[in-house]
Amino acid sequence: MTELVPSRFPHTRMRRTRQADWVRRLTRETVLTKNDLIWALIVHDGSEPKIPVAAMPGVNRLNLDQAVEAAKTARELSIPALALFPHIDPSRKDELGTEAGNPDGFVPKVIRAIKTEVPEVGILCDVALDPFTSHGHDGVLNERDEIDNDETLKRLVEQSLVQAAAGVDVVAPSDMMDGRITAIRQALEDNDYTNTMIMSYSAKYASAFYGPYREAIGSAAALKGDKKTYQMDFGNTDEALRETALDIAEGADMVMVKPGLPYLDIVQRVASTFDVPTYVFQISGEYAQIIAASEKGWLDENRAIIETLSAFKRAGADGIVTYFAEKAARLLSD
Ligand code: PBG
């Protein structure tokens, strides 16, 4: 780092290298590319092609065929991967989230359809029970209505194996149970899914910004209480490093911080501490903020998209899970 000596003016003029687009491009330190994007998609098990998500204008729940179409769009735009989040008919939900382990369920069906028709695009899939439980929690409850960590692990293992059997490329546990990466990795090895990657939601905080997502997957109405006994407290940062170190030791190939923009300090700390591919999730509430302000004419949507995604790169992320992936890829192609 050059010493900051104020008296160097006028020899040093920081504005010289900002005076024209060509030199700004030449001196830019971090650059966002399409290779940084993972497209978050909401899929639903009904027949309607697209069902708008009220709290996320521009995002629709897609049916099976539309999900395959989206994968084709991703391929055309060179978006490397999709992340799938299911909305399941409430009649298929129960206390245990049994549907999560159904080998013929909707999620494995979507994975198979995309992998058959668009094998070039990577598929990540959330591992957590919340889309499938009647109470909206990521795990199962014991008789005292507490989330039972070790019982939940069994269900998460089952869910991961079902996804792996369907051909998912990356399982992405988002549940924040202790020991889940060990349990899932061991089961994948034991069942010869040695190439299935794990992207762990390592530092996932209990956040107000998940609101629109819970509407999108239909868990909001059902959710009893909050998720503070398993998701992290927003005051903590050392704890994020411990969580991440454990997940790496347990066999995660990639790690993630979530939410994104309010947690950029965590992204930077995780990325600079560990030599492991690090991702960040620009979540539903962040999406909703940008869209809502843009709809009011208070923000320029396209500029806000590129600026926020670039901020994640600057903080050290190797990639971003975002509902804006298609828009961003088009902007980056122009
Ligand atoms: C739950 C899960 C959540 C998201 C992805 N998986 C929310 C939650 O923990 O309730 C959030 C995604 C978003 O807000 O965009 N396992």
XYZ file of C-alpha atoms and ligand atoms in Angstrom:
350
model
C 0.000 0.000 0.000
C 1.394 3.395 -0.966
C 1.715 5.767 1.930
C -1.036 8.315 2.076
C 0.794 11.661 2.154
C -1.699 14.511 1.631
C 0.957 17.025 0.572
C 1.583 15.153 -2.708
C -1.105 17.224 -4.395
C -0.954 18.426 -7.151
C 1.475 15.762 -8.397
C -0.939 13.114 -7.260
C -4.411 13.694 -8.661
C -6.650 10.664 -8.149
C -9.117 11.951 -10.730
C -6.643 11.529 -13.617
C -7.450 7.856 -13.970
C -11.190 8.491 -13.810
C -11.385 10.992 -16.653
C -12.599 8.715 -19.454
C -14.379 5.423 -19.849
C -11.364 3.707 -21.424
C -9.103 4.441 -18.467
C -11.794 3.587 -15.947
C -12.146 0.216 -17.667
C -8.378 -0.198 -17.706
C -7.999 0.476 -13.976
C -11.067 -1.423 -12.731
C -9.965 -3.839 -9.988
C -12.849 -6.307 -9.974
C -15.044 -7.260 -12.876
C -18.407 -8.992 -12.882
C -18.888 -11.583 -15.630
C -21.629 -13.988 -16.596
C -19.494 -16.775 -15.119
C -20.249 -15.356 -11.671
C -23.992 -15.964 -11.867
C -26.180 -18.692 -10.396
C -29.817 -18.154 -11.352
C -32.306 -18.675 -8.499
C -35.543 -20.165 -9.852
C -38.827 -20.844 -8.090
C -40.543 -23.918 -9.506
C -44.043 -25.186 -8.714
C -45.688 -28.578 -9.039
C -48.888 -27.346 -10.693
C -49.709 -27.025 -14.372
C -49.967 -23.248 -14.780
C -46.914 -22.123 -16.753
C -46.107 -19.052 -14.654
C -47.545 -17.793 -11.375
C -46.339 -14.312 -10.396
C -44.827 -13.879 -6.943
C -46.473 -10.731 -5.578
C -43.562 -9.664 -3.372
C -41.037 -10.241 -6.180
C -42.330 -8.536 -9.343
C -40.669 -10.139 -12.366
C -40.198 -13.483 -10.616
C -42.669 -16.251 -11.398
C -43.166 -19.717 -10.063
C -42.416 -21.882 -13.093
C -43.956 -25.229 -13.932
C -41.828 -28.151 -15.115
C -41.788 -27.149 -18.797
C -41.027 -23.521 -18.026
C -38.176 -24.610 -15.770
C -36.671 -26.500 -18.713
C -37.182 -23.402 -20.884
C -35.363 -21.305 -18.279
C -32.483 -23.782 -18.349
C -32.296 -23.334 -22.135
C -32.221 -19.570 -21.653
C -29.391 -20.028 -19.145
C -27.484 -22.083 -21.698
C -27.974 -19.445 -24.414
C -26.828 -16.694 -22.056
C -23.886 -18.760 -20.705
C -25.190 -18.614 -17.145
C -23.266 -21.495 -15.544
C -25.878 -22.823 -13.147
C -29.418 -22.738 -11.777
C -30.528 -23.024 -8.143
C -33.958 -24.611 -7.687
C -36.481 -23.723 -4.976
C -39.798 -25.584 -4.988
C -43.338 -24.497 -4.208
C -45.258 -27.651 -3.349
C -49.015 -28.124 -3.180
C -49.985 -27.812 0.521
C -51.712 -31.206 0.333
C -48.266 -32.781 -0.030
C -46.863 -31.163 3.121
C -46.755 -32.837 6.517
C -45.065 -32.469 9.912
C -42.012 -34.443 8.794
C -41.630 -33.007 5.304
C -41.937 -36.544 3.953
C -42.227 -35.314 0.364
C -38.611 -34.090 0.497
C -37.493 -37.720 0.431
C -39.824 -38.880 -2.344
C -37.685 -40.221 -5.216
C -40.623 -39.599 -7.586
C -41.386 -36.161 -6.159
C -41.505 -32.905 -8.063
C -37.950 -31.764 -7.361
C -36.247 -34.931 -8.678
C -38.570 -34.706 -11.689
C -37.395 -31.169 -12.468
C -33.756 -32.159 -11.991
C -34.132 -35.125 -14.372
C -35.949 -33.066 -16.997
C -33.328 -30.318 -17.013
C -30.386 -32.729 -16.923
C -31.871 -34.650 -19.879
C -32.601 -31.635 -22.051
C -29.962 -29.131 -20.977
C -27.072 -31.136 -19.524
C -24.581 -28.296 -20.004
C -26.144 -26.164 -17.273
C -25.255 -26.947 -13.645
C -28.056 -27.562 -11.173
C -27.931 -26.689 -7.494
C -30.730 -27.724 -5.230
C -31.611 -26.516 -1.759
C -31.473 -29.176 0.940
C -33.861 -28.210 3.767
C -37.337 -29.310 4.710
C -39.172 -25.965 4.737
C -40.890 -26.258 1.333
C -42.300 -29.622 2.472
C -43.230 -29.189 6.149
C -46.687 -28.132 7.301
C -45.058 -25.885 9.952
C -42.615 -24.205 7.547
C -39.448 -25.076 9.471
C -36.277 -26.407 7.863
C -36.215 -29.352 10.259
C -38.520 -31.686 12.147
C -39.963 -30.853 15.553
C -39.753 -32.973 18.698
C -42.575 -33.375 21.219
C -41.618 -30.041 22.827
C -41.911 -28.277 19.446
C -38.141 -27.740 19.232
C -36.197 -28.403 16.057
C -34.639 -31.838 16.535
C -31.149 -31.548 15.062
C -30.225 -35.212 14.767
C -33.617 -36.412 13.547
C -33.472 -33.662 10.935
C -30.072 -34.892 9.729
C -31.632 -38.222 8.749
C -34.227 -36.442 6.635
C -31.647 -34.175 5.021
C -29.525 -37.191 4.096
C -32.532 -38.817 2.484
C -33.364 -35.615 0.599
C -29.764 -35.262 -0.632
C -29.654 -38.854 -1.871
C -32.920 -38.377 -3.757
C -31.512 -35.284 -5.443
C -28.210 -37.006 -6.194
C -30.020 -39.987 -7.721
C -31.941 -37.586 -9.961
C -28.650 -36.139 -11.194
C -28.271 -32.891 -9.288
C -24.763 -31.451 -9.631
C -24.623 -29.606 -6.325
C -26.602 -30.183 -3.145
C -26.887 -26.971 -1.167
C -27.907 -27.515 2.465
C -29.558 -24.323 3.701
C -30.933 -25.657 6.964
C -28.097 -24.756 9.414
C -28.314 -28.011 11.408
C -25.098 -29.056 13.152
C -23.224 -31.904 11.506
C -25.196 -31.876 8.281
C -22.227 -31.703 5.954
C -20.578 -34.753 7.558
C -23.837 -36.689 7.387
C -24.571 -35.762 3.768
C -20.999 -36.238 2.549
C -20.753 -39.646 4.193
C -24.032 -40.753 2.630
C -22.993 -39.509 -0.813
C -19.685 -41.412 -0.566
C -21.410 -44.563 0.703
C -23.806 -44.500 -2.228
C -21.188 -43.843 -4.918
C -22.188 -40.225 -5.549
C -18.561 -39.273 -5.196
C -18.803 -36.420 -7.708
C -21.830 -34.713 -6.230
C -20.682 -31.360 -4.929
C -21.833 -29.739 -1.702
C -22.303 -25.987 -1.519
C -22.962 -25.328 2.097
C -24.968 -22.340 3.249
C -22.289 -21.986 5.931
C -23.038 -18.595 7.411
C -26.758 -18.155 7.117
C -28.361 -15.532 9.303
C -31.887 -15.309 10.708
C -33.006 -12.426 8.529
C -36.018 -10.236 7.886
C -35.008 -10.199 4.239
C -36.281 -13.742 3.545
C -39.886 -12.507 3.657
C -40.638 -12.514 -0.079
C -39.074 -15.965 -0.529
C -41.364 -17.458 2.077
C -44.304 -16.137 0.076
C -42.749 -17.524 -3.111
C -42.451 -21.091 -1.818
C -45.622 -20.875 0.227
C -44.075 -21.399 3.674
C -44.857 -17.935 5.069
C -48.440 -18.586 6.125
C -47.439 -21.859 7.748
C -44.305 -20.765 9.606
C -44.647 -21.191 13.349
C -42.303 -18.838 15.199
C -38.923 -17.902 13.767
C -35.719 -19.700 12.781
C -33.438 -18.190 15.426
C -32.565 -21.508 17.091
C -30.749 -22.637 13.944
C -29.959 -19.602 11.773
C -27.270 -17.201 13.004
C -27.693 -14.041 15.048
C -27.035 -10.937 12.975
C -24.690 -9.520 15.596
C -22.081 -12.210 15.020
C -19.055 -12.439 12.757
C -16.475 -14.721 14.497
C -19.197 -17.336 14.624
C -19.473 -17.185 10.824
C -15.835 -18.204 10.548
C -16.337 -21.141 12.937
C -19.398 -22.300 10.989
C -17.497 -22.053 7.715
C -14.380 -23.805 9.040
C -16.548 -26.693 10.266
C -18.336 -27.061 6.940
C -15.045 -27.138 5.041
C -13.639 -29.732 7.456
C -16.824 -31.777 7.080
C -16.463 -31.932 3.297
C -18.114 -28.909 1.684
C -16.662 -28.067 -1.748
C -18.029 -24.540 -1.728
C -19.377 -22.281 0.985
C -21.934 -19.508 1.055
C -22.857 -16.407 3.013
C -26.484 -15.359 3.166
C -28.097 -12.789 2.982
C -25.850 -10.737 0.718
C -25.619 -6.988 0.819
C -26.288 -6.463 4.567
C -23.555 -9.078 5.232
C -20.771 -7.943 2.891
C -18.369 -7.786 5.832
C -18.976 -11.500 6.402
C -18.398 -12.239 2.712
C -15.098 -10.429 2.879
C -13.988 -12.163 6.074
C -14.919 -15.630 4.861
C -13.361 -15.107 1.411
C -10.122 -13.749 2.812
C -9.824 -16.379 5.565
C -10.439 -19.598 3.636
C -9.090 -20.877 0.339
C -12.379 -22.316 -0.789
C -14.798 -21.144 -3.468
C -17.101 -18.676 -1.720
C -20.569 -17.646 -2.818
C -23.147 -15.176 -1.645
C -26.931 -15.165 -2.008
C -28.583 -11.930 -3.085
C -31.835 -12.958 -1.472
C -35.488 -12.267 -2.110
C -35.710 -9.197 0.139
C -32.723 -7.632 -1.596
C -34.376 -8.320 -4.943
C -37.659 -6.826 -3.716
C -35.960 -3.657 -2.455
C -34.337 -2.948 -5.803
C -37.495 -3.676 -7.792
C -39.791 -1.684 -5.489
C -37.597 1.407 -5.539
C -37.156 1.115 -9.309
C -40.903 0.816 -9.842
C -41.319 4.068 -7.957
C -38.714 5.666 -10.181
C -36.346 6.138 -7.250
C -33.585 3.864 -8.534
C -32.248 2.886 -11.936
C -32.879 -0.849 -11.825
C -30.217 -1.981 -14.282
C -27.497 0.075 -12.676
C -28.497 -1.104 -9.205
C -28.332 -4.732 -10.370
C -24.837 -4.446 -11.815
C -23.553 -2.336 -8.916
C -24.801 -4.715 -6.193
C -23.562 -7.816 -8.013
C -20.181 -6.146 -8.555
C -20.025 -5.284 -4.843
C -20.186 -8.996 -4.029
C -17.226 -9.636 -6.323
C -15.315 -6.761 -4.764
C -15.925 -8.248 -1.302
C -14.307 -11.461 -2.536
C -17.182 -13.691 -3.634
C -16.500 -16.131 -6.459
C -20.123 -16.088 -7.520
C -23.609 -14.921 -6.643
C -26.933 -16.724 -6.377
C -29.421 -14.161 -7.654
C -32.933 -13.802 -9.052
C -31.436 -11.163 -11.363
C -29.168 -13.627 -13.208
C -31.041 -13.507 -16.510
C -31.290 -9.712 -16.523
C -27.676 -9.342 -15.449
C -26.472 -11.765 -18.120
C -28.338 -9.775 -20.776
C -26.877 -6.513 -19.469
C -23.391 -8.036 -19.486
C -23.924 -9.286 -23.062
C -24.791 -5.833 -24.461
C -34.768 -22.113 3.552
C -34.287 -21.142 2.549
C -34.515 -19.775 2.634
C -33.977 -19.215 1.496
C -33.422 -20.238 0.735
N -33.623 -21.440 1.415
C -35.221 -18.920 3.615
C -35.380 -19.276 4.999
O -34.422 -19.705 5.649
O -36.492 -19.154 5.489
C -34.025 -17.751 1.213
C -33.929 -17.320 -0.161
C -34.356 -15.918 -0.382
O -34.817 -15.203 0.524
O -34.235 -15.511 -1.535
N -34.142 -23.267 3.722
